[in-house]
Short mmCIF file of C-alpha atoms in Angstrom, two decimals:
data_model
loop_
_atom_site.label_atom_id
_atom_site.label_comp_id
_atom_site.label_asym_id
_atom_site.label_seq_id
_atom_site.Cartn_x
_atom_site.Cartn_y
_atom_site.Cartn_z
CA MET A 212 5.80 10.12 -0.88
CA LYS A 213 8.66 7.07 -1.17
CA ARG A 214 7.78 4.38 1.18
CA LYS A 215 7.52 0.03 0.91
CA LEU A 216 4.83 -1.38 2.78
CA ALA A 217 6.69 -4.48 3.68
CA ALA A 218 4.49 -7.97 4.90
CA ALA A 219 3.76 -8.53 8.33
CA ILE A 220 6.15 -12.11 8.57
CA GLY A 221 8.19 -13.52 11.10
CA ILE A 222 6.83 -12.26 14.47
CA ALA A 223 5.99 -16.04 15.08
CA GLY A 224 8.01 -17.20 17.56
CA MET A 225 7.87 -13.38 19.24
CA MET A 226 4.49 -14.28 19.73
CA VAL A 227 3.35 -17.39 21.52
CA SER A 228 5.02 -14.89 25.19
CA ILE A 229 1.69 -12.56 23.38
CA ALA A 230 -0.70 -15.15 23.07
CA ALA A 231 0.16 -16.34 27.12
CA CYS A 232 -0.81 -13.22 28.07
CA GLY A 233 -2.97 -11.49 25.52
CA GLY A 234 -6.01 -12.30 28.08
CA ASP A 235 -5.26 -10.59 30.99
CA GLY A 236 -6.69 -7.41 30.56
CA GLY A 237 -8.43 -8.41 26.80
CA ASP A 238 -12.06 -7.92 28.16
CA GLY A 239 -11.53 -3.77 29.42
CA GLY A 240 -10.25 -4.62 32.71
CA SER A 241 -9.01 -1.06 34.99
CA ASP A 242 -4.96 -3.49 34.50
CA LYS A 243 -5.15 -2.50 30.61
CA SER A 244 -6.91 0.53 30.08
CA GLY A 245 -5.47 2.48 31.33
CA ALA A 246 -7.35 5.98 31.38
CA ASP A 247 -4.84 7.45 34.62
CA ALA A 248 -1.84 6.68 32.89
CA LYS A 249 0.49 8.93 33.23
CA GLU A 250 2.92 8.16 29.99
CA LEU A 251 2.31 6.74 26.66
CA THR A 252 5.16 5.30 24.28
CA VAL A 253 4.05 6.52 20.14
CA TRP A 254 6.42 4.67 17.64
CA LEU A 255 5.81 6.44 13.71
CA THR A 256 8.23 5.88 10.83
CA VAL A 257 10.76 9.28 10.15
CA ASP A 258 7.43 9.90 7.07
CA ALA A 259 5.71 11.93 10.49
CA GLN A 260 9.16 12.96 11.42
CA ASN A 261 10.62 14.41 8.55
CA ASN A 262 7.41 15.42 7.18
CA TRP A 263 4.51 16.63 9.75
CA PRO A 264 5.90 16.55 12.56
CA GLU A 265 3.88 19.62 13.48
CA LEU A 266 1.01 17.65 13.77
CA VAL A 267 2.08 14.90 15.80
CA LYS A 268 2.33 17.62 18.62
CA ALA A 269 -1.03 18.78 18.23
CA ALA A 270 -1.68 15.17 18.20
CA ASP A 271 0.20 14.99 21.88
CA ALA A 272 -0.88 18.53 22.91
CA ALA A 273 -5.39 17.75 22.67
CA VAL A 274 -3.80 14.61 24.80
CA THR A 275 -2.03 15.88 27.69
CA LYS A 276 -4.96 19.13 27.79
CA LYS A 277 -7.13 15.86 29.08
CA HIS A 278 -5.21 14.74 31.24
CA PRO A 279 -2.63 17.24 31.85
CA GLY A 280 0.97 15.94 33.07
CA ILE A 281 0.92 12.62 31.62
CA LYS A 282 4.56 12.37 29.32
CA ILE A 283 3.75 11.43 25.36
CA ASN A 284 7.70 9.60 24.91
CA HIS A 285 8.31 9.33 20.34
CA GLU A 286 10.23 7.05 18.64
CA TYR A 287 10.39 6.83 15.10
CA TYR A 288 12.21 4.40 12.95
CA GLY A 289 12.54 3.58 9.37
CA TRP A 290 9.99 0.99 7.27
CA PRO A 291 13.36 -1.53 6.48
CA ASP A 292 14.21 -2.19 10.21
CA LYS A 293 10.25 -1.84 11.74
CA ASN A 294 9.26 -4.79 12.16
CA ALA A 295 12.47 -6.27 13.33
CA LYS A 296 12.88 -3.73 15.89
CA LEU A 297 8.82 -4.98 17.37
CA ASP A 298 9.06 -7.88 16.77
CA ALA A 299 11.33 -7.62 19.63
CA VAL A 300 10.23 -4.81 22.11
CA LEU A 301 6.79 -6.97 22.35
CA ALA A 302 8.30 -10.07 23.31
CA THR A 303 9.10 -8.40 26.52
CA ASP A 304 6.93 -6.02 28.76
CA LYS A 305 8.09 -3.30 27.39
CA ALA A 306 5.92 -2.84 24.56
CA PRO A 307 4.97 0.97 23.45
CA ASP A 308 1.36 2.16 23.25
CA VAL A 309 0.75 3.07 19.25
CA VAL A 310 2.38 1.22 16.45
CA GLU A 311 2.01 2.58 12.86
CA MET A 312 2.24 -0.27 10.84
CA GLY A 313 1.77 -0.34 6.55
CA ASN A 314 -0.75 -1.45 5.57
CA THR A 315 0.07 -4.97 4.44
CA GLU A 316 1.61 -6.29 7.47
CA MET A 317 -1.25 -5.23 10.03
CA LEU A 318 -2.59 -9.19 9.35
CA GLY A 319 -0.41 -11.67 10.49
CA TYR A 320 -0.23 -8.99 13.78
CA MET A 321 -3.31 -9.64 14.48
CA VAL A 322 -3.89 -13.28 13.70
CA LYS A 323 -1.84 -14.24 16.78
CA GLY A 324 -3.30 -11.40 18.90
CA ALA A 325 -0.40 -8.70 19.23
CA PHE A 326 -3.13 -6.27 19.16
CA ALA A 327 -5.86 -4.61 21.28
CA PRO A 328 -9.52 -4.67 19.81
CA LEU A 329 -10.31 -0.98 19.45
CA ASP A 330 -14.47 0.24 19.52
CA ALA A 331 -14.00 1.33 16.13
CA GLY A 332 -16.89 3.92 16.29
CA GLN A 333 -14.40 6.30 18.87
CA PHE A 334 -13.44 7.56 15.94
CA ASP A 335 -13.92 10.11 13.90
CA ASN A 336 -15.04 9.50 10.21
CA SER A 337 -14.74 5.23 10.90
CA ALA A 338 -18.20 4.88 8.87
CA ALA A 339 -16.66 6.15 5.70
CA TRP A 340 -13.38 4.99 6.40
CA LEU A 341 -12.14 3.61 3.02
CA ASP A 342 -12.57 0.33 2.19
CA GLY A 343 -9.17 -1.50 1.60
CA LEU A 344 -7.75 1.23 4.92
CA LYS A 345 -10.92 -0.89 6.66
CA ALA A 346 -10.92 -4.12 5.52
CA SER A 347 -6.65 -4.00 6.70
CA VAL A 348 -7.66 -3.22 10.55
CA THR A 349 -10.26 -5.68 10.98
CA TYR A 350 -10.21 -9.28 11.21
CA GLU A 351 -12.87 -12.11 12.06
CA GLY A 352 -15.25 -8.79 13.02
CA LYS A 353 -13.09 -6.32 14.91
CA THR A 354 -11.47 -3.52 14.97
CA TYR A 355 -7.52 -3.99 15.54
CA GLY A 356 -6.00 -1.00 14.45
CA VAL A 357 -7.32 2.94 12.56
CA PRO A 358 -6.10 3.55 9.26
CA TYR A 359 -3.71 6.82 9.35
CA TYR A 360 -3.53 7.91 5.84
CA ALA A 361 -2.99 6.35 2.53
CA GLY A 362 -1.77 5.61 -0.84
CA GLY A 363 -3.58 5.13 -4.47
CA ARG A 364 -1.77 3.85 -7.79
CA VAL A 365 -1.52 6.88 -10.88
CA ALA A 366 -0.17 6.56 -14.96
CA ASN A 367 2.43 9.35 -15.62
CA TRP A 368 3.40 9.96 -19.21
CA ARG A 369 6.15 11.60 -20.53
CA LYS A 370 4.03 14.52 -22.23
CA ASP A 371 6.40 15.26 -24.42
CA VAL A 372 7.38 11.61 -25.74
CA PHE A 373 3.42 11.14 -25.98
CA ALA A 374 3.90 14.10 -27.98
CA SER A 375 6.52 13.26 -30.53
CA ALA A 376 4.14 10.75 -31.70
CA GLY A 377 0.94 13.05 -31.89
CA VAL A 378 -0.63 12.38 -28.96
CA LYS A 379 -1.64 15.25 -27.73
CA SER A 380 -3.72 14.47 -24.40
CA ALA A 381 -3.89 11.89 -21.60
CA PRO A 382 -6.26 8.60 -22.66
CA LYS A 383 -9.09 7.71 -21.35
CA THR A 384 -9.61 4.73 -21.77
CA TYR A 385 -7.97 1.37 -22.65
CA GLY A 386 -8.50 1.27 -26.07
CA GLU A 387 -6.91 5.74 -26.62
CA LEU A 388 -3.65 4.30 -24.29
CA THR A 389 -3.00 0.88 -25.89
CA SER A 390 -3.16 2.78 -29.44
CA ALA A 391 -1.03 5.51 -27.79
CA LEU A 392 1.62 3.47 -26.64
CA ASP A 393 1.45 1.57 -29.54
CA LYS A 394 2.57 4.60 -31.59
CA VAL A 395 4.81 5.61 -29.04
CA GLN A 396 6.56 2.59 -29.24
CA LYS A 397 6.55 3.01 -33.36
CA GLU A 398 7.65 6.66 -32.75
CA GLU A 399 10.63 4.86 -30.28
CA GLY A 400 11.64 1.13 -31.29
CA ASP A 401 13.04 -1.93 -29.75
CA LYS A 402 15.13 -0.61 -26.96
CA PHE A 403 12.22 2.07 -25.70
CA SER A 404 9.63 0.64 -23.51
CA ALA A 405 6.62 2.46 -24.07
CA TRP A 406 5.44 1.44 -20.43
CA TYR A 407 8.12 0.52 -17.96
CA GLN A 408 6.44 -1.71 -16.33
CA PRO A 409 8.70 -4.28 -14.26
CA THR A 410 7.71 -8.35 -14.98
CA ARG A 411 7.65 -9.04 -11.31
CA ASP A 412 4.93 -5.87 -9.22
CA TRP A 413 2.80 -7.84 -8.62
CA TYR A 414 0.40 -4.29 -7.11
CA ALA A 415 0.12 -3.64 -11.08
CA ALA A 416 -0.86 -6.91 -12.51
CA MET A 417 -3.53 -7.47 -9.63
CA SER A 418 -5.50 -4.71 -10.83
CA PHE A 419 -5.69 -6.63 -14.36
CA VAL A 420 -6.90 -9.07 -12.17
CA TYR A 421 -9.36 -7.99 -9.96
CA ASP A 422 -10.50 -5.94 -12.99
CA ALA A 423 -10.68 -8.89 -14.94
CA GLY A 424 -13.44 -10.28 -11.45
CA GLY A 425 -10.75 -12.11 -10.84
CA SER A 426 -8.80 -12.31 -7.55
CA ILE A 427 -6.18 -13.69 -5.90
CA ALA A 428 -7.78 -15.59 -3.12
CA VAL A 429 -11.61 -16.38 -2.54
CA GLU A 430 -13.23 -17.51 1.32
CA SER A 431 -15.70 -20.60 1.55
CA GLY A 432 -16.14 -22.11 4.60
CA GLY A 433 -14.19 -19.97 6.40
CA GLN A 434 -10.98 -21.29 4.55
CA TRP A 435 -9.43 -19.22 1.37
CA LYS A 436 -8.41 -20.63 -1.19
CA GLY A 437 -6.53 -19.66 -4.10
CA ASN A 438 -8.14 -17.93 -7.30
CA LEU A 439 -5.53 -17.38 -10.00
CA SER A 440 -6.25 -20.16 -12.08
CA SER A 441 -10.25 -19.40 -12.30
CA PRO A 442 -11.20 -18.19 -15.55
CA GLU A 443 -11.04 -14.22 -14.97
CA SER A 444 -8.95 -14.40 -13.11
CA VAL A 445 -6.48 -15.95 -16.02
CA LYS A 446 -7.87 -13.22 -18.59
CA GLY A 447 -6.47 -10.58 -16.26
CA LEU A 448 -2.58 -11.86 -15.56
CA LYS A 449 -2.99 -12.05 -19.69
CA GLU A 450 -3.86 -9.05 -19.90
CA PHE A 451 -0.80 -7.78 -18.03
CA GLN A 452 1.29 -10.07 -19.64
CA LYS A 453 0.11 -8.50 -23.35
CA VAL A 454 1.53 -5.49 -21.53
CA VAL A 455 5.04 -6.81 -20.20
CA ASP A 456 5.33 -8.47 -23.88
CA THR A 457 4.00 -5.28 -26.30
CA TYR A 458 5.92 -2.74 -23.90
CA MET A 459 8.04 -4.01 -21.65
CA HIS A 460 11.87 -3.72 -23.31
CA GLY A 461 13.37 -4.03 -20.30
CA ASP A 462 15.18 -6.31 -18.06
CA LYS A 463 12.05 -8.59 -17.24
CA THR A 464 13.50 -10.54 -14.13
CA LYS A 465 13.02 -7.22 -12.35
CA ASP A 466 10.64 -5.88 -9.06
CA GLU A 467 9.21 -2.10 -9.33
CA SER A 468 11.74 -0.74 -6.55
CA ASP A 469 13.74 1.64 -8.66
CA ARG A 470 11.08 2.00 -11.13
CA TYR A 471 11.09 5.47 -10.62
CA ILE A 472 15.10 5.60 -11.45
CA VAL A 473 14.80 3.58 -15.36
CA TYR A 474 11.56 6.25 -15.74
CA GLY A 475 14.28 9.54 -14.75
CA GLN A 476 16.72 7.89 -16.93
CA GLY A 477 14.59 8.80 -19.84
CA LYS A 478 14.25 4.92 -21.01
CA SER A 479 10.21 4.75 -21.23
CA GLY A 480 7.46 6.95 -21.56
CA MET A 481 5.46 5.78 -19.07
CA ILE A 482 4.75 3.98 -15.78
CA PHE A 483 2.23 2.43 -13.41
CA ALA A 484 2.97 3.58 -10.42
CA PRO A 485 2.67 5.32 -7.00
CA ALA A 486 1.35 9.06 -7.40
CA TRP A 487 5.02 9.83 -5.85
CA GLU A 488 7.60 8.07 -8.97
CA GLY A 489 6.71 10.35 -11.36
CA ALA A 490 7.50 14.14 -9.80
CA THR A 491 10.90 12.15 -7.84
CA ALA A 492 11.85 11.00 -11.77
CA ALA A 493 12.11 14.19 -12.65
CA ALA A 494 13.14 15.93 -9.39
CA LYS A 495 16.94 17.05 -10.47
CA GLU A 496 19.10 13.61 -9.46
CA ASN A 497 17.26 11.76 -10.76
CA ASP A 498 16.45 13.04 -13.82
CA LYS A 499 19.39 11.95 -16.56
CA THR A 500 17.78 14.31 -19.30
CA GLY A 501 17.37 17.45 -18.33
CA LYS A 502 13.57 16.77 -20.11
CA LEU A 503 11.54 15.32 -16.99
CA GLU A 504 10.58 18.42 -14.89
CA GLY A 505 7.49 19.69 -16.07
CA ASN A 506 7.02 17.06 -18.54
CA VAL A 507 5.51 14.16 -16.75
CA GLU A 508 1.79 14.37 -16.11
CA ASN A 509 -0.51 11.57 -13.65
CA PHE A 510 -3.65 10.70 -15.02
CA VAL A 511 -6.47 7.78 -14.08
CA MET A 512 -5.72 4.03 -15.44
CA PRO A 513 -8.42 3.65 -17.57
CA GLY A 514 -8.56 -0.78 -17.09
CA PRO A 515 -9.70 -3.04 -19.91
CA SER A 516 -13.66 -4.22 -18.84
CA GLY A 517 -14.23 -0.47 -19.15
CA LYS A 518 -14.01 1.28 -15.73
CA ASN A 519 -11.39 2.95 -14.00
CA LEU A 520 -8.20 0.19 -12.82
CA PRO A 521 -8.67 -0.92 -9.70
CA VAL A 522 -5.58 -0.12 -7.61
CA PHE A 523 -3.89 -1.33 -4.80
CA LEU A 524 -4.76 1.04 -1.88
CA GLY A 525 -1.55 0.80 0.49
CA GLY A 526 -1.35 3.13 3.83
CA SER A 527 -0.51 2.98 7.52
CA ASP A 528 -2.10 1.85 9.69
CA LEU A 529 -2.23 2.62 13.87
CA ALA A 530 -2.93 0.22 16.68
CA VAL A 531 -2.81 -0.54 20.13
CA PRO A 532 -0.08 -3.38 21.07
CA VAL A 533 -1.96 -5.90 23.73
CA LYS A 534 1.07 -5.33 25.69
CA SER A 535 0.22 -1.44 26.77
CA ASP A 536 -0.41 -0.68 29.94
CA ALA A 537 -1.86 2.75 29.14
CA GLN A 538 -4.44 1.83 25.66
CA ALA A 539 -8.04 4.33 26.30
CA VAL A 540 -5.24 6.88 26.17
CA ALA A 541 -3.34 5.05 23.30
CA ALA A 542 -6.81 5.43 21.34
CA GLU A 543 -7.48 9.01 22.48
CA TRP A 544 -3.72 10.35 20.29
CA ILE A 545 -5.04 8.20 17.95
CA ASN A 546 -8.23 9.44 17.53
CA ALA A 547 -6.50 13.23 18.14
CA PHE A 548 -4.08 12.35 15.60
CA THR A 549 -5.98 10.91 12.73
CA GLY A 550 -9.26 12.64 13.30
CA SER A 551 -10.71 15.55 11.29
CA SER A 552 -8.43 17.98 11.82
CA GLY A 553 -5.60 15.61 11.34
CA GLN A 554 -6.63 14.73 7.97
CA LYS A 555 -6.51 18.30 6.63
CA GLY A 556 -3.57 18.23 7.91
CA LEU A 557 -1.86 15.40 6.15
CA ILE A 558 -4.11 15.94 3.05
CA ALA A 559 -2.14 19.35 2.79
CA LYS A 560 1.30 17.23 3.15
CA GLY A 561 -0.03 15.18 -0.36
CA ASN A 562 -1.71 12.06 1.00
CA LEU A 563 -4.22 10.26 0.64
CA PRO A 564 -6.97 11.07 3.55
CA ASN A 565 -8.25 7.58 5.42
CA ASN A 566 -12.49 8.20 4.43
CA LYS A 567 -14.58 8.50 1.66
CA THR A 568 -16.02 11.86 2.60
CA ASP A 569 -12.73 14.47 2.73
CA LEU A 570 -11.96 12.07 -0.17
CA ALA A 571 -15.03 13.27 -2.32
CA THR A 572 -13.29 17.12 -1.95
CA LEU A 573 -10.57 16.09 -3.52
CA LYS A 574 -12.16 15.35 -6.80
CA ASN A 575 -12.19 18.97 -7.41
CA ASP A 576 -8.67 20.06 -6.78
CA PRO A 577 -6.78 20.33 -9.99
CA ALA A 578 -3.78 19.46 -7.22
CA THR A 579 -5.49 15.92 -5.99
CA ALA A 580 -7.66 15.36 -8.53
CA VAL A 581 -6.02 12.44 -10.38
CA PRO A 582 -5.34 10.32 -7.34
CA ALA A 583 -7.90 10.33 -5.41
CA THR A 584 -10.42 9.31 -8.51
CA ALA A 585 -8.38 6.71 -9.06
CA ALA A 586 -8.30 5.94 -5.62
CA GLU A 587 -11.94 5.20 -5.68
CA SER A 588 -11.90 1.46 -7.09
CA ASN A 589 -9.44 0.03 -5.34
CA TRP A 590 -8.49 -3.77 -4.14
CA PHE A 591 -6.11 -5.05 -0.75
CA VAL A 592 -4.73 -8.47 -0.21
CA PRO A 593 -7.03 -11.40 0.71
CA MET A 594 -7.46 -11.26 4.73
CA ALA A 595 -6.90 -14.91 5.78
CA PRO A 596 -4.90 -16.23 8.79
CA GLY A 597 -1.09 -16.91 5.98
CA TRP A 598 -1.64 -13.92 4.20
CA GLY A 599 1.50 -12.99 5.35
CA GLN A 600 3.66 -15.77 4.12
CA VAL A 601 2.05 -16.17 1.28
CA GLU A 602 4.17 -12.80 0.58
CA LYS A 603 7.08 -13.53 2.74
CA ALA A 604 7.73 -16.91 -0.27
CA GLN A 605 7.28 -14.19 -3.06
CA VAL A 606 4.31 -16.38 -4.45
CA LEU A 607 2.87 -13.94 -6.73
CA GLN A 608 5.89 -12.36 -7.62
CA THR A 609 7.73 -15.62 -8.68
CA MET A 610 4.22 -15.96 -11.14
CA LEU A 611 4.44 -13.00 -13.25
CA GLN A 612 7.88 -13.49 -13.49
CA SER A 613 7.29 -16.82 -14.92
CA ILE A 614 4.71 -15.90 -17.62
CA GLY A 615 7.00 -12.32 -18.18
CA THR A 616 9.87 -14.59 -19.36
CA GLY A 617 7.85 -17.06 -21.08
CA LYS A 618 9.62 -19.65 -19.15
CA LYS A 619 5.31 -21.33 -17.72
CA SER A 620 2.02 -20.32 -19.49
CA VAL A 621 -0.33 -17.93 -17.89
CA GLU A 622 -2.14 -21.12 -17.02
CA ALA A 623 0.50 -23.57 -15.10
CA ALA A 624 1.79 -20.54 -13.71
CA ALA A 625 -1.48 -18.67 -12.50
CA LYS A 626 -2.42 -23.30 -11.42
CA GLU A 627 1.44 -23.02 -9.69
CA ALA A 628 0.16 -19.93 -7.79
CA ASP A 629 -2.27 -21.29 -6.63
CA ALA A 630 -0.94 -24.65 -5.63
CA ALA A 631 1.96 -22.76 -2.71
CA ILE A 632 -0.62 -20.20 -1.53
CA ASP A 633 -3.11 -23.51 -0.86
CA LYS A 634 -0.77 -24.53 1.13
CA VAL A 635 -0.16 -21.89 3.64
CA ILE A 636 -3.12 -18.52 3.43
CA ASN A 637 -4.52 -20.62 6.27
CA THR A 638 -2.61 -21.64 8.79
CA LYS A 639 -1.32 -18.90 11.06
#
């Protein structure tokens, strides 16, 4: 599924009014509990509207059965304009009761008090939520959202290109991978990217950092500090640099936004990307070579450590704005939508579930085994109050471009990035 997960940004000003009334009903009083609410407003992205409207209807039916006569309103928005619309309405007294958030967007809103705390125990499978998704809805020990579904990253290769270089089966180890890539690069020449890996793709770069035992930032005594210049992180960054230097022969100032388009142009043999990108590149409208259909295949990305490369676990969460007057019913709707039956429906649509129990079952199905296995090893962004500002400033992208273009050494770029992170990461 094509989608973007934006950073949680741009909410500081409008949160003044939320902070002022944040205690209004926050103690579970009847004025905000909304157990007898007559109306519920649910905001979701167009993903739900276009791809699984029947699951929305099923959740509505479960709630109306328990609350006869309740009116449930739905509004749908696209990812690019979602936050601006949400920020505007949260500054008023007309807040929706349920909102969908990209999981990296949650933190900034939790820090500012935009969402009501929830009892995780009332939601199906909460004890088995995927680690990366659970982290995205947790702040200072409290739960402020419910994981909806997940999406991980996998390797995708062109079987025909690798077969021409004598490689017939997907690599299982990092050594096998680099050996195969070397053969393809030699066969195709320097104008071809054996592995098209955009330099500014921090999701991929940080997978190498975490694989090497590093991290973006670390917490000590309640304070966060950049950790990209640590020996472990530098090791991971150098491996990423090696990939870009050796196999990436495209524009080294680009991000990953059009990766599937470049892949569809036949200019590369492999990508490391969200699981949908390979199939999207092979779609008729994107395959400019006419050779990708039936020739692209996902496989689990091996890491230099000898284990599967840990992947950024993207996805969506659902939250209840603190200004909602129907918080109890909102929680019921969320559970009906994201619970056991809802997860089965989401899985059937090609999504990864929000919990380890369902994820384990997908490993037995050849159609879902690769993304399910890849998602088992995952990482998430630092849950620090100023993380949204780090993303907004594109600190990681700037560092990676400096490394990829040779403007700075890994050590110098990482040290500079840590300094930039330290300036804002503890700022609410």
